[in-house]
mmCIF file of C-alpha atoms in Angstrom:
data_model
loop_
_atom_site.group_PDB
_atom_site.id
_atom_site.type_symbol
_atom_site.label_atom_id
_atom_site.label_comp_id
_atom_site.label_asym_id
_atom_site.label_seq_id
_atom_site.Cartn_x
_atom_site.Cartn_y
_atom_site.Cartn_z
ATOM 1 C CA MET T 1 0.202 17.142 -15.700
ATOM 2 C CA GLY T 2 -1.961 17.403 -12.252
ATOM 3 C CA THR T 3 -0.812 17.630 -8.762
ATOM 4 C CA THR T 4 -1.707 16.351 -5.330
ATOM 5 C CA PHE T 5 -1.256 17.708 -1.783
ATOM 6 C CA VAL T 6 -0.163 15.281 0.679
ATOM 7 C CA THR T 7 -0.843 15.745 4.545
ATOM 8 C CA ILE T 8 -1.528 13.375 7.367
ATOM 9 C CA THR T 9 -3.811 16.067 8.836
ATOM 10 C CA GLU T 10 -7.518 15.910 8.314
ATOM 11 C CA GLY T 11 -8.730 19.057 7.322
ATOM 12 C CA THR T 12 -9.093 21.322 4.256
ATOM 13 C CA THR T 13 -7.766 24.597 5.486
ATOM 14 C CA GLY T 14 -4.810 24.975 3.863
ATOM 15 C CA ASN T 15 -2.637 25.305 6.277
ATOM 16 C CA GLU T 16 -1.781 21.069 7.345
ATOM 17 C CA PRO T 17 1.436 20.460 7.280
ATOM 18 C CA GLY T 18 2.527 18.611 3.557
ATOM 19 C CA PHE T 19 3.710 19.229 0.355
ATOM 20 C CA TRP T 20 2.282 18.708 -3.164
ATOM 21 C CA MET T 21 3.854 15.977 -5.393
ATOM 22 C CA THR T 22 2.981 15.483 -9.225
ATOM 23 C CA ASP T 23 0.587 12.811 -9.496
ATOM 24 C CA GLY T 24 2.735 10.612 -11.813
ATOM 25 C CA MET T 25 4.967 10.442 -8.989
ATOM 26 C CA LEU T 26 2.650 10.129 -6.350
ATOM 27 C CA THR T 27 1.025 7.118 -8.030
ATOM 28 C CA LEU T 28 4.248 5.322 -8.717
ATOM 29 C CA TRP T 29 5.287 5.793 -4.768
ATOM 30 C CA LEU T 30 2.058 4.750 -3.833
ATOM 31 C CA ARG T 31 2.481 1.718 -5.916
ATOM 32 C CA MET T 32 6.106 0.439 -4.849
ATOM 33 C CA LEU T 33 5.311 1.692 -1.580
ATOM 34 C CA ALA T 34 2.445 -0.688 -1.353
ATOM 35 C CA LEU T 35 4.423 -3.687 -2.459
ATOM 36 C CA HIS T 36 7.396 -3.048 0.569
ATOM 37 C CA LEU T 37 4.718 -3.084 3.269
ATOM 38 C CA PRO T 38 5.570 -6.017 5.900
ATOM 39 C CA GLU T 39 3.407 -8.594 6.065
ATOM 40 C CA PRO T 40 1.321 -9.503 8.971
ATOM 41 C CA ASN T 41 2.366 -12.679 11.155
ATOM 42 C CA ASP T 42 1.106 -15.001 13.764
ATOM 43 C CA LEU T 43 2.185 -12.674 16.448
ATOM 44 C CA GLY T 44 -0.385 -9.853 15.304
ATOM 45 C CA GLU T 45 2.639 -8.038 14.169
ATOM 46 C CA HIS T 46 1.708 -5.453 11.102
ATOM 47 C CA ALA T 47 -2.195 -6.196 11.321
ATOM 48 C CA ALA T 48 -2.725 -2.948 9.427
ATOM 49 C CA THR T 49 -0.954 -3.934 6.342
ATOM 50 C CA PRO T 50 -3.445 -5.629 4.365
ATOM 51 C CA GLU T 51 -6.137 -2.327 4.759
ATOM 52 C CA ILE T 52 -3.309 0.197 3.964
ATOM 53 C CA ARG T 53 -1.906 -1.907 1.303
ATOM 54 C CA ASN T 54 -5.034 -2.216 -0.608
ATOM 55 C CA ARG T 55 -5.835 1.436 -0.572
ATOM 56 C CA TRP T 56 -2.409 2.050 -1.870
ATOM 57 C CA LEU T 57 -3.169 -0.454 -4.745
ATOM 58 C CA LEU T 58 -6.557 1.330 -5.288
ATOM 59 C CA ALA T 59 -5.184 4.341 -5.172
ATOM 60 C CA SER T 60 -1.940 3.736 -7.907
ATOM 61 C CA SER T 61 -4.182 1.316 -10.061
ATOM 62 C CA ILE T 62 -5.244 4.296 -12.715
ATOM 63 C CA TYR T 63 -3.955 7.862 -13.339
ATOM 64 C CA PHE T 64 -5.988 10.237 -11.202
ATOM 65 C CA GLY T 65 -5.585 14.166 -12.378
ATOM 66 C CA GLY T 66 -5.224 16.229 -9.717
ATOM 67 C CA CYS T 67 -6.518 14.573 -6.915
ATOM 68 C CA VAL T 68 -4.437 11.087 -5.608
ATOM 69 C CA PRO T 69 -6.133 9.464 -2.616
ATOM 70 C CA HIS T 70 -3.154 8.741 -1.290
ATOM 71 C CA GLU T 71 -4.901 7.878 2.340
ATOM 72 C CA MET T 72 -1.835 8.929 4.056
ATOM 73 C CA GLU T 73 -4.353 10.586 6.683
ATOM 74 C CA PHE T 74 -5.463 7.112 7.249
ATOM 75 C CA ALA T 75 -2.290 5.332 7.213
ATOM 76 C CA ALA T 76 -0.667 7.350 9.826
ATOM 77 C CA ALA T 77 -4.062 7.512 11.723
ATOM 78 C CA THR T 78 -2.191 5.323 14.522
ATOM 79 C CA PRO T 79 1.238 4.744 16.155
ATOM 80 C CA GLU T 80 0.902 1.098 14.461
ATOM 81 C CA ARG T 81 0.041 1.979 11.277
ATOM 82 C CA GLN T 82 2.324 4.774 11.579
ATOM 83 C CA SER T 83 5.483 2.060 12.181
ATOM 84 C CA VAL T 84 3.773 0.037 8.945
ATOM 85 C CA VAL T 85 4.416 2.746 6.866
ATOM 86 C CA ARG T 86 7.530 3.936 7.983
ATOM 87 C CA LYS T 87 9.109 -0.010 7.321
ATOM 88 C CA ALA T 88 7.554 0.322 4.093
ATOM 89 C CA ILE T 89 9.615 3.728 3.097
ATOM 90 C CA ASP T 90 12.788 2.217 4.614
ATOM 91 C CA SER T 91 12.456 -1.244 3.101
ATOM 92 C CA LEU T 92 11.952 0.853 -0.377
ATOM 93 C CA ILE T 93 14.554 3.183 -0.195
ATOM 94 C CA ALA T 94 17.099 0.193 1.025
ATOM 95 C CA ALA T 95 15.998 -0.875 -2.532
ATOM 96 C CA LEU T 96 16.756 1.714 -4.190
ATOM 97 C CA ASP T 97 20.090 2.448 -2.617
ATOM 98 C CA LYS T 98 21.107 -1.206 -4.298
ATOM 99 C CA SER T 99 22.387 0.301 -7.301
ATOM 100 C CA ASP T 100 22.433 4.127 -9.326
ATOM 101 C CA ALA T 101 20.691 3.343 -12.404
ATOM 102 C CA PRO T 102 17.756 4.861 -13.215
ATOM 103 C CA LEU T 103 14.245 2.645 -13.254
ATOM 104 C CA ASN T 104 13.508 1.530 -16.226
ATOM 105 C CA ALA T 105 10.366 2.992 -18.276
ATOM 106 C CA ASP T 106 9.279 -0.524 -19.426
ATOM 107 C CA THR T 107 9.509 -2.180 -15.774
ATOM 108 C CA ILE T 108 7.656 0.845 -14.207
ATOM 109 C CA ASN T 109 5.363 0.646 -17.283
ATOM 110 C CA SER T 110 4.346 -2.965 -16.501
ATOM 111 C CA LEU T 111 3.397 -2.162 -12.539
ATOM 112 C CA GLY T 112 -0.267 -1.857 -13.743
ATOM 113 C CA ILE T 113 -0.854 2.076 -13.364
ATOM 114 C CA VAL T 114 -3.540 2.619 -15.691
ATOM 115 C CA GLY T 115 -3.547 5.810 -18.478
ATOM 116 C CA ARG T 116 -0.189 6.961 -17.539
ATOM 117 C CA ASP T 117 2.897 6.094 -19.530
ATOM 118 C CA PHE T 118 6.403 6.733 -17.255
ATOM 119 C CA PHE T 119 9.743 7.303 -18.571
ATOM 120 C CA ASP T 120 13.158 5.911 -16.881
ATOM 121 C CA ILE T 121 13.030 7.537 -13.362
ATOM 122 C CA ASP T 122 16.034 8.583 -10.748
ATOM 123 C CA ARG T 123 16.250 6.660 -8.009
ATOM 124 C CA ALA T 124 17.215 10.228 -5.932
ATOM 125 C CA HIS T 125 14.095 11.389 -7.139
ATOM 126 C CA LEU T 126 11.809 8.201 -5.365
ATOM 127 C CA LYS T 127 14.402 8.462 -2.114
ATOM 128 C CA ASP T 128 13.731 12.014 -1.610
ATOM 129 C CA ILE T 129 10.133 11.290 -1.714
ATOM 130 C CA GLY T 130 10.461 8.739 0.705
ATOM 131 C CA TYR T 131 12.592 11.610 2.647
ATOM 132 C CA ALA T 132 9.786 13.601 2.699
ATOM 133 C CA PHE T 133 6.979 10.850 3.865
ATOM 134 C CA LEU T 134 9.187 9.947 6.735
ATOM 135 C CA ASP T 135 9.496 14.026 7.567
ATOM 136 C CA LEU T 136 5.614 14.223 7.392
ATOM 137 C CA LEU T 137 5.354 11.378 9.984
ATOM 138 C CA ASP T 138 8.167 13.076 12.154
ATOM 139 C CA GLY T 139 6.348 16.343 12.057
ATOM 140 C CA HIS T 140 9.273 18.155 10.337
ATOM 141 C CA VAL T 141 7.090 19.578 7.332
ATOM 142 C CA GLU T 142 6.579 23.088 7.602
ATOM 143 C CA SER T 143 5.499 23.798 4.060
ATOM 144 C CA THR T 144 1.544 23.963 3.197
ATOM 145 C CA ALA T 145 -0.596 23.739 0.499
ATOM 146 C CA TRP T 146 0.002 27.746 -0.176
ATOM 147 C CA THR T 147 3.104 26.937 -1.080
ATOM 148 C CA THR T 148 5.191 24.925 -3.824
ATOM 149 C CA ASP T 149 8.663 25.243 -2.370
ATOM 150 C CA VAL T 150 8.372 21.452 -1.331
ATOM 151 C CA MET T 151 7.944 19.410 -4.271
ATOM 152 C CA PRO T 152 9.462 15.997 -3.502
ATOM 153 C CA GLY T 153 9.982 13.783 -6.925
ATOM 154 C CA SER T 154 10.317 17.173 -8.716
ATOM 155 C CA LYS T 155 12.656 19.428 -6.402
ATOM 156 C CA PRO T 156 15.363 18.337 -4.745
ATOM 157 C CA TYR T 157 14.171 17.957 -1.475
ATOM 158 C CA ARG T 158 16.194 19.384 1.384
ATOM 159 C CA ARG T 159 16.295 17.428 4.776
ATOM 160 C CA GLU T 160 17.336 18.689 7.867
ATOM 161 C CA ARG T 161 19.157 15.907 9.116
ATOM 162 C CA ASP T 162 21.059 12.759 8.427
ATOM 163 C CA ARG T 163 17.990 9.995 7.659
ATOM 164 C CA THR T 164 20.606 7.254 8.613
ATOM 165 C CA LYS T 165 20.575 8.426 12.146
ATOM 166 C CA ARG T 166 17.725 7.914 12.921
#
């Protein structure tokens, strides 16, 4: 089972803020997040959605071992893109909040991720990933590639504040 470091900072020193995730959970998160991106409209809102969606669908189409191209550096490069990503995360977390039942493995395995068979997944793990991504966008993640203290989706994610009060 591989892992990928998720950061929004370009660079390879290992000191960039971010966190490690198992490739399976990151792949599933990106696939689900891509499906929750807001649609562009005639007012020009959410124009970044198609390119972000295409990148995340590609990144989540096959199981990468140890290097999932999460494209968060691209997705967080401008305030408009960050807004689109935040809306997708908020939408996905709201959908996950609708039930306490685990996500069924058969349903997850029908999402078109090649090379990985999933098992039933507790929604709390996916919500933790969402909160970690929001904290990363907000600059509240202090962990770096040198530690595995923070591994959303694998270890419970401790957040500093109540996310509903943002």
